[in-house]
C-alpha cells in the first residue's frame, strides 16, 4: 500500500489503488498539543526499580511536636529522641551477667542497605578485648510498634502457617501449645511477695526463687538477642488515665506482636514520645525451651513472673494467651495495692449510664449476655473498679471461635476482618474460608481483635460505678433458681466460690454433671487470697449501692439428661429486668438449703420455673440433688475457712453463714 505525503501537514491514501473507499484525511489543527482525551502521564522520577519502590512508601513523619522539647533547658532533636528510645530498648534486652545491652537498630534487616558502622575509638596499642562475644558484635534489628499491615507482611513472609483468610483476618498457628500451661507458671517468692501473695493449697501461685528466674531471663534474652530481628511493642494497660500501666513486650514473632497490638491499649504517637521506661516488661522467647535441668522446671515450658523486677519471661510456648493472662495476673497484684479492685468480668452500660458487671466461668454465657445491642460494651473480660468507676484493662477482645455462627454472634463474626488474629482455625485451602466447626488443630480456636471492631463499644472504655453485679452459673444439676437476689454476705460467698457445673463424659459414655469452682471466677489469675478481693467487692458494692444477683443459665426440671436447658430468651428477660430495675420491685420468697431470695413472678418468664422445685417431677430427687450440691459447695469452701479477712474473723463467719445451710 503506497501513500502520498501531502504538504501542509495533510495525509491521504493513494486513492487510485483503493477505489470505492472514502478518502481519509487528517488536518493539522492550530494547537498541535491538544488531544481529545490525553491520559498519558508524566514519566516517573525514578531511574531504577529500587528508586521506584522507594517512592511508593511515604516516610512516617518525625511524628508529632514533642510536648517537652527541653530537657534541663536543652532542646531534644528528633534524632536524640530516637537514640533515647533505642537506648531504652537496649537496656530492656541487657544481659544481667555481662551487664550490657545488645547493639540495636530500628527497621527490618531485609530492607537495610547495610548495617550502620559503629565508630570505634582509635587505640595506638593493641590490647586484646577479652569480654567481646559473637552476640556483642552483631546488631539486633528492632521492629518497633509496627502497624497491622506491616505485621501481616512479616508473618506471611517469615512465619509458616500464616495466611490471610477470606474475611481479611490473619490465620496463625501457636505451635504445640494451643492453650495456657498453668502447671508451668511460676511466681518469684521473695520478701516482696512472701506475705502479700496467696501460697499453698488451692492457690494458682507456684513458687520459684529469684536465682532461677534470672537464669530463665538470661536464657530468653540471649535467645532474643541472637535473632536478626525482634518485635517490640510499647503499649498501655487500663483505660483509667490515673492508673495506667506502661508495658513493653519483646517477642520473636509477628503473630505475638499483632496479638498484643490488638489486646493492649494502643498509644497515640504523642503518648509514644513520652513513653520513657516501661512499668512492666515481657520477654517472650516463644518456641525456645527452658533448660529442664534448671531448678523448679517440670517441662520444657516455663512462664515466670518476677513482681519485684516487674518482668515476665516466657519459654517453650508460643500460645499468645500466656502474655494476656500473665499481665492480668500482674494487674491483680498491682491494682489492689492502690485500693483498686481487679476483676475477671464482662462489663456493659445502659443508655442511662447504669453499669453492670458479669462474672462467669467458661460456658455460662458471660460473653453472650454482656454483648447486648441495647447497651454499650465497656469490655468483655478484664476490668478495674476504682474510686472513679470502672475501666477496661485491655484494648481488645479475645473471643472463642468454636462453632461461631453469624446468626448467633454477629458482632464477633463481623469483627473478624483485616487486623484480627485468628488462632489455630482451619480454613478451605483455595477460598481461605474459615470452617469454625473444625476442631482438627484444637477446640480452643480464638480471635483477637481491637475493641473498636465491636460497633457498640464505648470508647474510652470507662464507666461510672456499677449498679448491678451479676454472677452467672451454668448449673447442670438443675437445682439453682434462674435468678436470685443476693445480700452482701451471699455475694461474697458465691464470688469466692465461683461455681459452675460442666457436663463431662464418664467411662461408659454416661454424661453427668461435675461441679467446678474457680475462686473469684478466675482462680488461675488471682495473686492475693480470694477473700481480699471479696472484701473489696463488698466494700465497693456497699459504698456505691450495687445489688448482687445469681443467675443460673443451666438446667431446669431435672439435672442434665432429664431436665432441659433454661431458654436463652428467658435468661435475657431476667437480665433486662435487672438492668431496668424492675426485678428489684418484685415480691420475693426464700429457698431452702441455699437460702436464696427468689422472685415469685417476672414478666415474660413462666412463674413455675422461678422456683426449681416446681419443675422437678420427682421432689425427692430434687431434695437429694440440692443437698448434694450444697455439700460440694461446703467442701470447696473448706480451703478458705481458716483465713481471716484482715484481723476480722467475724466477717469470715458471716460469709460462711451465707452458704448452704442444712
XYZ file of C-alpha atoms in Angstrom:
662
model
C 0.000 0.000 0.000
C 1.511 3.307 -1.021
C 0.592 6.616 0.489
C 1.031 10.156 -0.596
C 2.615 12.541 1.806
C 0.786 15.793 1.100
C 2.321 19.086 2.192
C 0.846 21.415 4.852
C 0.633 18.555 7.341
C -2.039 16.703 5.350
C -2.069 12.944 4.920
C -4.045 10.881 2.423
C -4.127 7.372 0.963
C -3.391 6.898 -2.726
C -6.959 6.541 -3.965
C -6.035 5.305 -7.405
C -5.458 1.837 -5.960
C -8.173 1.939 -3.278
C -11.216 2.765 -5.319
C -14.593 2.810 -3.690
C -13.307 3.749 -0.225
C -13.855 7.222 1.190
C -10.784 9.412 1.393
C -9.319 9.735 4.878
C -7.600 12.972 5.663
C -6.066 14.381 8.815
C -5.793 18.116 9.061
C -3.286 19.833 11.275
C -5.052 21.879 13.979
C -3.942 25.245 15.270
C -2.787 23.761 18.559
C -0.772 20.654 17.920
C -0.722 19.649 21.614
C -4.467 19.377 22.233
C -5.643 15.773 22.226
C -9.311 14.965 22.742
C -8.508 12.932 25.903
C -4.873 12.848 26.929
C -4.348 10.236 29.631
C -0.629 9.950 29.143
C 1.092 10.758 32.443
C 4.394 12.417 33.122
C 7.119 9.787 33.438
C 8.150 8.669 36.953
C 11.027 10.463 38.592
C 12.832 7.174 39.309
C 15.817 5.902 37.311
C 15.803 2.364 38.781
C 13.227 -0.130 40.105
C 14.591 0.330 43.637
C 14.041 4.073 43.365
C 10.505 3.474 42.124
C 9.786 1.188 45.093
C 11.200 3.781 47.471
C 8.702 6.344 46.117
C 5.784 4.004 46.918
C 6.123 4.434 50.670
C 5.738 7.786 52.326
C 8.173 8.315 55.191
C 6.427 8.383 58.550
C 6.713 11.909 59.846
C 9.076 12.855 62.637
C 5.770 12.037 64.298
C 4.465 14.926 66.379
C 5.761 18.031 68.066
C 7.361 16.948 71.321
C 5.395 18.201 74.297
C 8.522 18.900 76.350
C 11.269 19.609 73.828
C 13.604 20.802 76.561
C 15.462 18.537 78.928
C 17.179 20.710 81.525
C 16.751 23.629 79.164
C 18.303 21.770 76.206
C 16.175 21.185 73.098
C 15.756 17.487 72.203
C 16.065 16.782 68.498
C 14.134 14.016 66.741
C 17.436 12.172 66.299
C 18.183 12.425 70.014
C 14.705 11.163 70.893
C 15.139 8.135 68.601
C 18.511 7.499 70.234
C 16.985 7.616 73.723
C 14.268 5.180 72.626
C 16.852 2.703 71.290
C 18.900 3.050 74.500
C 15.776 2.186 76.494
C 15.123 -0.915 74.349
C 18.789 -1.982 74.576
C 18.585 -1.619 78.367
C 15.493 -3.857 78.397
C 17.424 -6.518 76.478
C 20.575 -6.211 78.605
C 22.269 -9.347 79.851
C 22.462 -9.242 83.650
C 25.743 -11.160 83.770
C 27.521 -9.237 81.020
C 25.782 -6.029 82.138
C 25.464 -4.863 78.546
C 22.586 -4.451 76.159
C 22.795 -5.531 72.515
C 23.566 -3.098 69.723
C 20.121 -2.236 68.441
C 18.996 -0.535 65.272
C 15.462 0.179 64.065
C 13.994 -1.355 60.932
C 13.626 -4.590 59.021
C 17.024 -6.204 58.272
C 15.672 -7.304 54.877
C 15.294 -3.651 53.893
C 18.548 -2.299 55.346
C 21.117 -1.418 52.695
C 23.847 -2.039 55.230
C 24.213 -2.280 58.962
C 25.372 1.046 60.398
C 29.032 1.229 61.278
C 29.977 1.933 64.851
C 32.763 4.482 65.365
C 35.492 2.733 67.301
C 37.874 4.742 69.446
C 41.414 4.716 67.992
C 43.850 2.638 70.089
C 47.519 3.001 69.276
C 48.496 -0.032 71.372
C 46.908 -3.340 70.507
C 45.037 -4.632 73.579
C 43.095 -7.912 73.267
C 39.382 -7.383 74.028
C 38.605 -10.174 76.487
C 34.880 -9.624 77.026
C 33.748 -9.427 73.375
C 31.382 -12.211 72.317
C 29.828 -13.044 68.955
C 26.499 -11.684 70.183
C 28.271 -8.468 71.179
C 29.484 -7.984 67.611
C 26.117 -8.245 65.884
C 23.253 -5.812 65.548
C 19.724 -6.732 66.630
C 17.116 -5.093 64.422
C 14.153 -3.717 66.341
C 10.736 -3.764 64.658
C 9.086 -1.180 66.893
C 5.303 -0.791 67.241
C 4.648 -1.946 63.689
C 1.210 -1.406 62.159
C -1.087 -4.389 61.461
C -0.307 -4.150 57.724
C 3.452 -4.334 58.382
C 2.953 -7.238 60.782
C 0.859 -9.116 58.185
C 3.769 -8.822 55.751
C 6.274 -10.077 58.328
C 4.055 -13.008 59.330
C 3.250 -14.130 55.787
C 6.835 -13.798 54.600
C 8.649 -15.392 57.541
C 6.236 -17.434 59.688
C 4.990 -20.781 58.433
C 1.285 -21.309 58.978
C 0.347 -17.633 58.479
C -2.384 -16.958 55.895
C -4.886 -14.246 55.028
C -8.407 -15.641 55.346
C -11.318 -14.689 53.072
C -12.571 -12.099 55.603
C -9.150 -10.427 55.758
C -8.086 -11.763 59.179
C -4.630 -13.277 59.723
C -4.746 -17.021 60.454
C -1.811 -18.188 62.600
C -0.668 -21.306 64.437
C 0.504 -21.258 68.048
C 2.594 -24.418 67.679
C 2.417 -27.395 70.033
C 0.582 -25.465 72.783
C -2.947 -24.399 71.909
C -3.873 -23.229 75.409
C -2.291 -21.927 78.602
C 0.100 -24.070 80.670
C -0.926 -23.283 84.289
C 1.276 -26.044 85.746
C 4.340 -24.406 84.189
C 3.623 -20.924 85.565
C 5.895 -19.717 88.378
C 5.983 -16.620 90.585
C 9.140 -15.496 92.383
C 8.731 -15.862 96.149
C 10.810 -13.185 97.852
C 10.417 -10.519 100.540
C 8.095 -8.571 98.194
C 5.645 -11.434 97.737
C 6.184 -13.656 100.806
C 3.377 -12.063 102.839
C 1.285 -10.456 100.089
C 0.573 -13.396 97.804
C -1.678 -16.419 98.260
C 0.560 -19.505 98.526
C -0.223 -23.129 99.247
C -3.314 -25.301 98.808
C -5.775 -24.083 96.181
C -3.514 -21.230 95.076
C -2.503 -20.776 91.410
C 0.844 -19.309 92.525
C 3.616 -21.915 92.278
C 6.828 -20.542 93.701
C 10.343 -20.200 92.280
C 13.376 -18.359 93.621
C 14.962 -15.227 92.179
C 18.121 -17.031 91.036
C 16.118 -19.447 88.856
C 14.126 -16.547 87.424
C 17.370 -14.786 86.459
C 18.676 -17.956 84.765
C 15.477 -18.165 82.688
C 15.529 -14.437 81.975
C 19.111 -14.667 80.718
C 18.165 -17.630 78.537
C 15.231 -15.750 76.972
C 17.208 -12.527 76.478
C 20.179 -14.379 74.932
C 17.830 -16.142 72.517
C 16.061 -12.898 71.542
C 19.389 -11.075 71.064
C 20.715 -13.903 68.887
C 17.922 -13.286 66.376
C 18.375 -10.963 63.439
C 15.237 -9.046 64.441
C 12.877 -8.782 67.391
C 9.451 -7.163 67.695
C 8.987 -4.545 70.406
C 5.545 -3.221 71.434
C 5.227 -0.297 73.856
C 1.589 -0.150 74.999
C -0.714 0.529 77.949
C -2.990 -1.396 80.302
C -6.085 0.155 81.952
C -8.215 2.875 80.321
C -8.304 4.826 83.599
C -5.701 7.550 82.842
C -4.774 7.896 86.540
C -3.909 4.222 86.883
C -2.456 3.319 83.522
C 0.419 0.825 83.370
C 3.117 1.062 80.662
C 4.079 -2.340 79.245
C 6.839 -3.356 76.850
C 6.531 -6.678 75.019
C 9.649 -8.093 73.362
C 8.854 -11.063 71.117
C 10.244 -13.154 68.279
C 7.076 -13.462 66.182
C 4.925 -11.040 64.196
C 1.909 -13.066 65.390
C 2.741 -12.204 69.023
C 3.320 -8.551 68.194
C -0.021 -8.233 66.340
C -1.847 -10.139 69.094
C -0.583 -7.708 71.749
C -1.170 -4.711 69.449
C -4.838 -5.771 69.471
C -5.134 -6.805 73.125
C -3.345 -3.926 74.893
C -4.275 -0.255 74.627
C -2.681 1.327 71.560
C -0.785 4.565 72.305
C -1.128 7.674 70.150
C 2.100 8.988 68.530
C 2.188 11.741 71.195
C 1.896 9.187 74.012
C 4.676 7.098 72.475
C 7.046 10.059 72.522
C 6.594 10.451 76.260
C 6.614 6.691 76.901
C 10.018 6.506 78.606
C 10.796 3.455 80.752
C 8.083 0.762 80.913
C 6.470 -0.260 84.224
C 6.486 -3.914 83.191
C 8.347 -5.939 80.527
C 7.566 -9.293 78.894
C 10.354 -11.341 77.288
C 8.609 -13.834 75.043
C 11.121 -16.349 73.658
C 8.244 -18.416 72.216
C 9.340 -21.778 70.894
C 12.767 -21.618 72.607
C 12.553 -24.041 75.564
C 13.713 -23.622 79.131
C 16.501 -25.854 80.414
C 14.903 -28.927 82.023
C 17.867 -29.191 84.414
C 17.080 -25.789 85.911
C 15.620 -25.951 89.427
C 11.754 -25.784 89.630
C 11.296 -26.751 85.943
C 8.766 -29.518 85.275
C 8.739 -29.393 81.455
C 10.384 -27.521 78.611
C 7.794 -24.741 79.094
C 8.111 -22.037 81.725
C 6.143 -18.840 82.326
C 7.830 -16.842 85.078
C 6.723 -13.651 86.822
C 9.006 -11.529 88.989
C 6.934 -8.809 90.677
C 9.935 -7.089 92.294
C 11.714 -6.737 88.944
C 8.392 -6.102 87.119
C 9.281 -8.696 84.487
C 7.796 -11.792 82.891
C 9.652 -14.461 80.919
C 8.061 -16.958 78.511
C 9.991 -20.020 77.327
C 8.774 -23.064 75.392
C 5.260 -21.967 74.411
C 4.003 -19.867 71.502
C 0.425 -19.622 72.791
C -0.242 -15.858 72.823
C -2.840 -16.053 75.613
C 0.036 -16.518 78.098
C 1.001 -12.849 77.624
C -2.563 -11.574 78.032
C -3.293 -13.602 81.158
C 0.209 -13.055 82.596
C -0.385 -9.304 82.514
C -3.847 -9.830 84.025
C -2.190 -11.605 86.951
C 0.196 -8.670 87.367
C -2.790 -6.261 87.451
C -4.368 -8.486 90.137
C -1.290 -7.655 92.247
C -0.610 -4.008 91.347
C -4.182 -2.654 91.418
C -5.318 -3.838 94.908
C -2.164 -2.154 96.275
C -3.770 1.102 95.055
C -7.140 0.117 96.590
C -8.452 -0.679 93.107
C -10.323 -3.942 92.591
C -9.241 -6.008 89.563
C -11.995 -8.220 88.169
C -12.314 -11.122 85.727
C -15.631 -9.962 84.313
C -17.561 -8.588 81.359
C -18.947 -5.068 81.692
C -21.613 -3.073 79.865
C -23.514 0.167 80.291
C -27.092 1.237 79.520
C -28.110 4.457 77.753
C -28.856 5.966 81.190
C -25.309 5.253 82.401
C -26.232 2.194 84.512
C -23.268 -0.204 84.584
C -23.445 -3.981 85.105
C -20.601 -6.420 85.818
C -20.889 -10.023 84.583
C -18.903 -12.802 86.253
C -18.928 -16.359 84.977
C -16.720 -19.275 84.032
C -16.480 -20.758 80.549
C -19.844 -21.801 79.112
C -22.009 -19.726 81.464
C -22.935 -17.128 78.822
C -20.763 -14.250 80.085
C -19.797 -13.116 76.558
C -23.277 -13.659 75.089
C -25.118 -11.817 77.876
C -22.666 -8.904 78.232
C -22.825 -8.311 74.446
C -26.167 -6.551 74.213
C -27.261 -4.375 71.277
C -29.194 -2.054 73.581
C -26.144 -1.365 75.738
C -22.576 -0.105 75.333
C -19.773 -2.636 75.766
C -17.052 -1.412 78.142
C -15.170 -4.713 77.885
C -15.546 -8.471 77.690
C -13.009 -9.901 80.152
C -10.798 -7.772 82.455
C -11.768 -4.685 84.471
C -10.792 -2.395 87.330
C -13.148 -0.774 89.830
C -11.613 2.335 91.387
C -12.929 5.421 93.202
C -13.699 6.903 89.768
C -15.790 3.979 88.478
C -14.978 1.058 86.182
C -12.381 0.812 83.420
C -11.393 -1.901 80.970
C -7.816 -3.159 81.436
C -7.451 -4.146 77.770
C -7.729 -2.601 74.328
C -9.195 -5.665 72.638
C -11.305 -8.816 72.854
C -10.187 -12.443 72.806
C -13.238 -14.405 71.660
C -13.777 -18.153 71.382
C -14.418 -19.179 67.765
C -15.503 -22.794 68.032
C -18.881 -23.185 66.262
C -19.061 -19.420 65.697
C -22.056 -18.515 63.528
C -23.072 -15.173 62.049
C -26.704 -15.623 63.222
C -25.766 -16.378 66.839
C -22.952 -13.853 67.376
C -22.979 -11.260 64.581
C -20.696 -8.796 66.423
C -17.877 -11.295 66.854
C -18.396 -12.608 63.305
C -18.140 -9.092 61.842
C -15.095 -8.241 63.964
C -13.095 -10.974 62.203
C -11.673 -8.783 59.459
C -8.375 -7.136 58.484
C -6.192 -6.692 61.589
C -7.769 -9.574 63.561
C -5.625 -12.541 64.590
C -7.301 -15.958 64.163
C -5.568 -18.613 66.223
C -5.430 -22.272 65.197
C -8.518 -22.198 62.942
C -8.958 -24.460 59.900
C -9.829 -22.970 56.505
C -10.620 -24.172 52.989
C -7.287 -24.161 51.158
C -8.477 -22.491 47.966
C -11.086 -19.925 49.097
C -9.475 -19.450 52.538
C -12.945 -19.530 54.101
C -12.752 -20.489 57.766
C -14.652 -23.545 58.999
C -15.417 -22.597 62.604
C -16.801 -26.083 63.361
C -13.473 -27.782 62.584
C -11.538 -28.855 65.708
C -8.618 -30.502 63.820
C -5.986 -28.275 65.470
C -7.788 -27.568 68.748
C -11.200 -26.834 70.232
C -9.705 -23.652 71.715
C -9.769 -21.605 68.489
C -9.700 -17.855 69.140
C -9.972 -14.410 67.565
C -8.119 -11.380 68.931
C -9.342 -8.008 67.686
C -9.309 -4.347 68.822
C -12.369 -3.389 70.863
C -13.275 -0.692 68.298
C -14.259 -3.548 65.960
C -17.388 -4.005 68.125
C -19.915 -1.397 66.893
C -21.403 -0.513 70.294
C -18.091 -0.409 72.199
C -17.764 2.607 74.483
C -14.502 4.432 73.714
C -12.750 5.323 76.016
C -13.652 2.088 77.823
C -14.623 3.599 81.170
C -17.927 3.975 83.014
C -19.481 5.073 86.331
C -19.821 2.829 89.404
C -21.707 -0.446 88.760
C -25.357 -0.684 89.747
C -25.599 -4.486 89.343
C -23.150 -7.313 89.944
C -24.313 -10.452 88.116
C -22.793 -13.836 88.979
C -23.517 -16.403 86.257
C -23.565 -20.166 86.850
C -24.444 -22.907 84.410
C -25.895 -25.344 86.934
C -26.112 -28.747 85.234
C -27.524 -30.219 88.478
C -30.671 -28.159 87.803
C -31.315 -27.008 91.388
C -30.250 -23.356 91.396
C -33.045 -20.861 90.582
C -32.917 -18.974 87.233
C -32.387 -15.774 89.269
C -31.779 -14.938 92.935
C -31.175 -11.627 94.679
C -28.122 -11.789 96.958
C -27.286 -9.873 100.121
C -23.648 -8.736 100.602
C -22.519 -11.810 102.547
C -24.095 -14.113 99.924
C -22.457 -12.118 97.117
C -19.064 -12.615 98.814
C -19.741 -16.320 99.375
C -20.732 -17.013 95.755
C -17.981 -14.727 94.413
C -15.330 -16.637 96.383
C -16.888 -19.987 95.329
C -17.004 -19.159 91.595
C -19.272 -22.090 90.750
C -20.404 -23.675 87.519
C -21.061 -27.308 86.544
C -19.516 -28.867 83.483
C -21.007 -31.859 81.725
C -18.250 -34.419 81.433
C -18.426 -37.864 79.844
C -17.661 -40.837 82.100
C -16.047 -44.111 81.016
C -19.253 -45.848 79.955
C -20.499 -42.912 77.907
C -22.966 -41.620 80.511
C -22.672 -37.869 80.810
C -23.150 -36.438 84.251
C -22.572 -33.020 85.821
C -19.267 -32.174 87.536
C -19.086 -29.167 89.848
C -16.286 -26.715 89.036
C -15.204 -23.986 91.424
C -12.825 -21.172 90.494
C -12.265 -18.551 93.199
C -13.372 -15.040 92.164
C -14.426 -16.568 88.823
C -10.777 -16.518 87.750
C -8.635 -18.526 90.190
C -5.900 -19.056 87.602
C -5.065 -15.336 87.566
C -5.539 -14.046 91.114
C -2.444 -13.229 93.169
C -3.846 -12.416 96.619
C -6.103 -14.554 98.792
C -9.677 -14.682 97.324
C -11.197 -13.202 100.495
C -9.221 -9.979 99.919
C -10.875 -9.434 96.537
C -14.272 -10.426 98.002
C -13.929 -7.922 100.867
C -13.013 -5.163 98.388
C -16.001 -6.094 96.204
C -18.413 -5.973 99.165
C -16.979 -2.662 100.357
C -17.417 -1.067 96.901
C -20.913 -2.522 96.446
C -21.962 -1.186 99.853
C -20.441 2.252 99.229
C -21.984 2.678 95.754
C -25.292 0.858 96.348
C -24.847 -2.040 93.910
C -27.062 -5.161 94.030
C -25.729 -8.718 93.691
C -27.564 -11.353 91.594
C -27.001 -15.058 90.990
C -28.272 -16.122 87.554
C -28.439 -19.790 86.525
C -28.122 -20.273 82.759
C -28.057 -24.094 83.135
C -30.745 -26.728 83.679
C -34.297 -26.705 84.987
C -36.791 -29.535 85.711
C -34.021 -32.039 86.444
C -30.273 -32.477 86.120
C -28.503 -32.772 82.782
C -30.047 -35.723 80.937
C -33.534 -35.474 82.438
C -34.185 -31.716 82.690
C -33.777 -29.124 79.942
C -31.588 -26.049 79.499
C -33.220 -22.771 80.578
C -34.152 -20.919 77.375
C -31.786 -18.097 76.451
C -34.848 -15.891 75.791
C -35.894 -16.288 79.453
C -32.379 -15.516 80.701
C -32.316 -12.386 78.522
C -35.671 -11.282 80.022
C -34.198 -11.760 83.519
C -31.070 -9.746 82.646
C -33.233 -6.985 81.083
C -35.348 -6.817 84.274
C -32.126 -6.494 86.350
C -30.883 -3.632 84.129
C -34.219 -1.774 84.157
C -34.609 -2.084 87.939
C -37.963 -3.911 87.566
C -36.636 -7.014 89.317
C -35.903 -5.017 92.482
C -39.652 -4.232 92.713
C -40.715 -7.911 92.556
C -42.018 -9.913 95.523
C -39.501 -12.410 96.931
C -39.521 -15.678 98.868
C -36.642 -17.700 100.352
C -35.435 -21.094 99.115
C -34.331 -23.908 101.409
C -30.686 -25.078 101.806
C -29.065 -22.149 99.929
C -31.405 -19.542 101.467
C -31.687 -17.573 98.232
C -34.247 -14.781 97.674
C -36.228 -15.604 94.506
C -38.929 -13.533 92.752
C -42.422 -15.024 92.709
C -43.273 -13.545 89.295
C -41.472 -11.845 86.414
C -42.974 -10.588 83.153
C -42.039 -12.717 80.136
C -40.817 -15.676 82.247
C -43.134 -18.586 83.261
C -43.648 -18.296 87.043
C -43.315 -22.049 87.662
C -39.655 -22.106 86.542
C -38.630 -19.352 89.002
C -38.587 -21.928 91.824
C -36.736 -25.069 90.654
C -38.707 -27.421 92.927
C -41.856 -26.759 90.838
C -40.241 -28.013 87.640
C -38.922 -31.323 89.047
C -41.480 -34.167 88.715
C -39.596 -36.169 91.392
C -39.485 -33.977 94.532
C -37.260 -36.400 96.490
C -34.698 -36.454 93.679
C -34.754 -32.638 93.755
C -34.072 -32.533 97.508
C -31.260 -35.118 97.239
C -29.601 -33.235 94.380
C -29.943 -29.921 96.242
C -28.243 -31.409 99.319
C -25.548 -32.982 97.131
C -24.722 -29.593 95.554
C -24.806 -27.921 98.990
C -22.261 -30.480 100.189
C -19.997 -29.767 97.199
C -20.112 -26.012 97.967
C -19.231 -26.686 101.621
C -16.345 -28.991 100.739
C -14.915 -26.462 98.286
C -15.155 -23.659 100.871
C -13.050 -25.536 103.451
C -9.876 -24.135 101.810
C -10.967 -20.582 102.720
C -12.433 -21.077 106.216
C -9.229 -20.587 108.220
C -8.401 -17.317 106.517
C -9.327 -14.181 108.437
C -10.098 -11.029 106.468
C -7.529 -8.724 107.970
C -7.874 -9.189 111.731
C -11.618 -9.715 111.449
C -12.829 -13.273 111.973
C -16.492 -12.151 112.307
C -16.555 -11.264 108.642
C -15.322 -14.743 107.716
C -18.031 -16.330 109.874
C -20.659 -14.078 108.283
C -19.596 -15.230 104.796
C -19.689 -18.887 105.902
C -23.202 -18.432 107.278
C -24.294 -17.124 103.850
C -23.546 -20.512 102.275
C -25.808 -23.581 102.138
C -27.429 -24.377 105.494
C -28.584 -27.933 106.258
